[in-house]
Amino acid sequence: QVEVEESGGGLVQAGGSLRLSCTASGRPFSRYALAWFRQTPGREREFVAADNWIRGTQYYADSVKGRFTISRDNAKNMFYLYMNTTNPDGTAVYYCAVKAGIPAALYLKREYDYWGQGTQVTVSA
């Protein structure tokens, strides 16, 4: 069983920055596919960003590309979502997700085995 936990949510003004953190137990952390998703009331949970340990590459939803950055620190079993140039459309509960192994598609939430409890991010206009 892998335990996953986010932190770092809160209130930020539009145009500001915020960093979300996620820790995942278990080893080897370097072999986890990592991702961030977000959800607003009444809507499906949507893909935000993912890190592919196989290729060492990152993937982003078009809505956040160029503004958000996903990164990992294998030594600390941590990964992060750096949110820059935020806008009110980014208000949501953000979830980190982990898969031990290789997902068929990084942007599909069904591919991930372990999820955090979610952290609220509110971007004020």
PDB file of C-alpha atoms in Angstrom, residues 36-89:
ATOM      1  CA  TRP A  36      -1.611  16.138 -10.638  1.00  0.00           C
ATOM      2  CA  PHE A  37      -5.324  16.362 -11.349  1.00  0.00           C
ATOM      3  CA  ARG A  38      -7.936  18.891 -10.283  1.00  0.00           C
ATOM      4  CA  GLN A  39     -11.657  18.946  -9.790  1.00  0.00           C
ATOM      5  CA  THR A  40     -14.362  21.549  -9.365  1.00  0.00           C
ATOM      6  CA  PRO A  41     -17.912  20.844  -8.129  1.00  0.00           C
ATOM      7  CA  GLY A  42     -20.081  19.130 -10.707  1.00  0.00           C
ATOM      8  CA  ARG A  43     -17.217  18.422 -13.076  1.00  0.00           C
ATOM      9  CA  GLU A  44     -14.999  15.457 -13.831  1.00  0.00           C
ATOM     10  CA  ARG A  45     -11.544  15.313 -12.335  1.00  0.00           C
ATOM     11  CA  GLU A  46      -9.224  16.631 -15.020  1.00  0.00           C
ATOM     12  CA  PHE A  47      -5.593  16.098 -15.843  1.00  0.00           C
ATOM     13  CA  VAL A  48      -3.144  18.904 -15.038  1.00  0.00           C
ATOM     14  CA  ALA A  49       0.408  17.545 -15.283  1.00  0.00           C
ATOM     15  CA  ALA A  50       2.406  14.314 -15.154  1.00  0.00           C
ATOM     16  CA  ASP A  51       5.967  13.116 -14.892  1.00  0.00           C
ATOM     17  CA  ASN A  52       7.117  10.064 -16.829  1.00  0.00           C
ATOM     18  CA  TRP A  53       9.976   8.332 -15.013  1.00  0.00           C
ATOM     19  CA  ILE A  54      10.707   6.119 -18.003  1.00  0.00           C
ATOM     20  CA  ARG A  55      11.574   8.964 -20.325  1.00  0.00           C
ATOM     21  CA  GLY A  56      12.226  11.691 -17.778  1.00  0.00           C
ATOM     22  CA  THR A  57       9.695  13.921 -19.494  1.00  0.00           C
ATOM     23  CA  GLN A  58       6.762  15.968 -18.302  1.00  0.00           C
ATOM     24  CA  TYR A  59       3.317  16.460 -19.794  1.00  0.00           C
ATOM     25  CA  TYR A  60       0.820  19.241 -19.271  1.00  0.00           C
ATOM     26  CA  ALA A  61      -2.764  20.061 -20.020  1.00  0.00           C
ATOM     27  CA  ASP A  62      -3.013  22.821 -22.610  1.00  0.00           C
ATOM     28  CA  SER A  63      -4.701  25.072 -20.061  1.00  0.00           C
ATOM     29  CA  VAL A  64      -1.621  25.137 -17.813  1.00  0.00           C
ATOM     30  CA  LYS A  65       1.210  24.669 -20.291  1.00  0.00           C
ATOM     31  CA  GLY A  66       3.867  27.332 -19.846  1.00  0.00           C
ATOM     32  CA  ARG A  67       2.547  28.347 -16.419  1.00  0.00           C
ATOM     33  CA  PHE A  68       2.688  25.197 -14.281  1.00  0.00           C
ATOM     34  CA  THR A  69       5.680  22.922 -13.697  1.00  0.00           C
ATOM     35  CA  ILE A  70       5.762  19.424 -12.249  1.00  0.00           C
ATOM     36  CA  SER A  71       8.968  18.210 -10.692  1.00  0.00           C
ATOM     37  CA  ARG A  72      10.131  15.404  -8.451  1.00  0.00           C
ATOM     38  CA  ASP A  73      12.752  14.850  -5.773  1.00  0.00           C
ATOM     39  CA  ASN A  74      13.401  11.124  -5.605  1.00  0.00           C
ATOM     40  CA  ALA A  75      15.708  11.447  -2.612  1.00  0.00           C
ATOM     41  CA  LYS A  76      12.866  12.949  -0.559  1.00  0.00           C
ATOM     42  CA  ASN A  77       9.990  10.901  -2.006  1.00  0.00           C
ATOM     43  CA  MET A  78       8.367  14.195  -2.931  1.00  0.00           C
ATOM     44  CA  PHE A  79       6.941  15.801  -6.014  1.00  0.00           C
ATOM     45  CA  TYR A  80       5.636  19.271  -6.637  1.00  0.00           C
ATOM     46  CA  LEU A  81       3.390  21.405  -8.770  1.00  0.00           C
ATOM     47  CA  TYR A  82       4.630  24.931  -9.246  1.00  0.00           C
ATOM     48  CA  MET A  83       1.714  27.124 -10.243  1.00  0.00           C
ATOM     49  CA  ASN A  84       2.656  30.461 -11.796  1.00  0.00           C
ATOM     50  CA  THR A  85       0.574  33.184 -13.403  1.00  0.00           C
ATOM     51  CA  THR A  86      -2.519  31.721 -11.794  1.00  0.00           C
ATOM     52  CA  ASN A  87      -6.021  32.716 -12.836  1.00  0.00           C
ATOM     53  CA  PRO A  88      -9.463  32.120 -11.298  1.00  0.00           C
ATOM     54  CA  ASP A  89     -10.035  29.147 -13.625  1.00  0.00           C
TER      55      ASP A  89
END
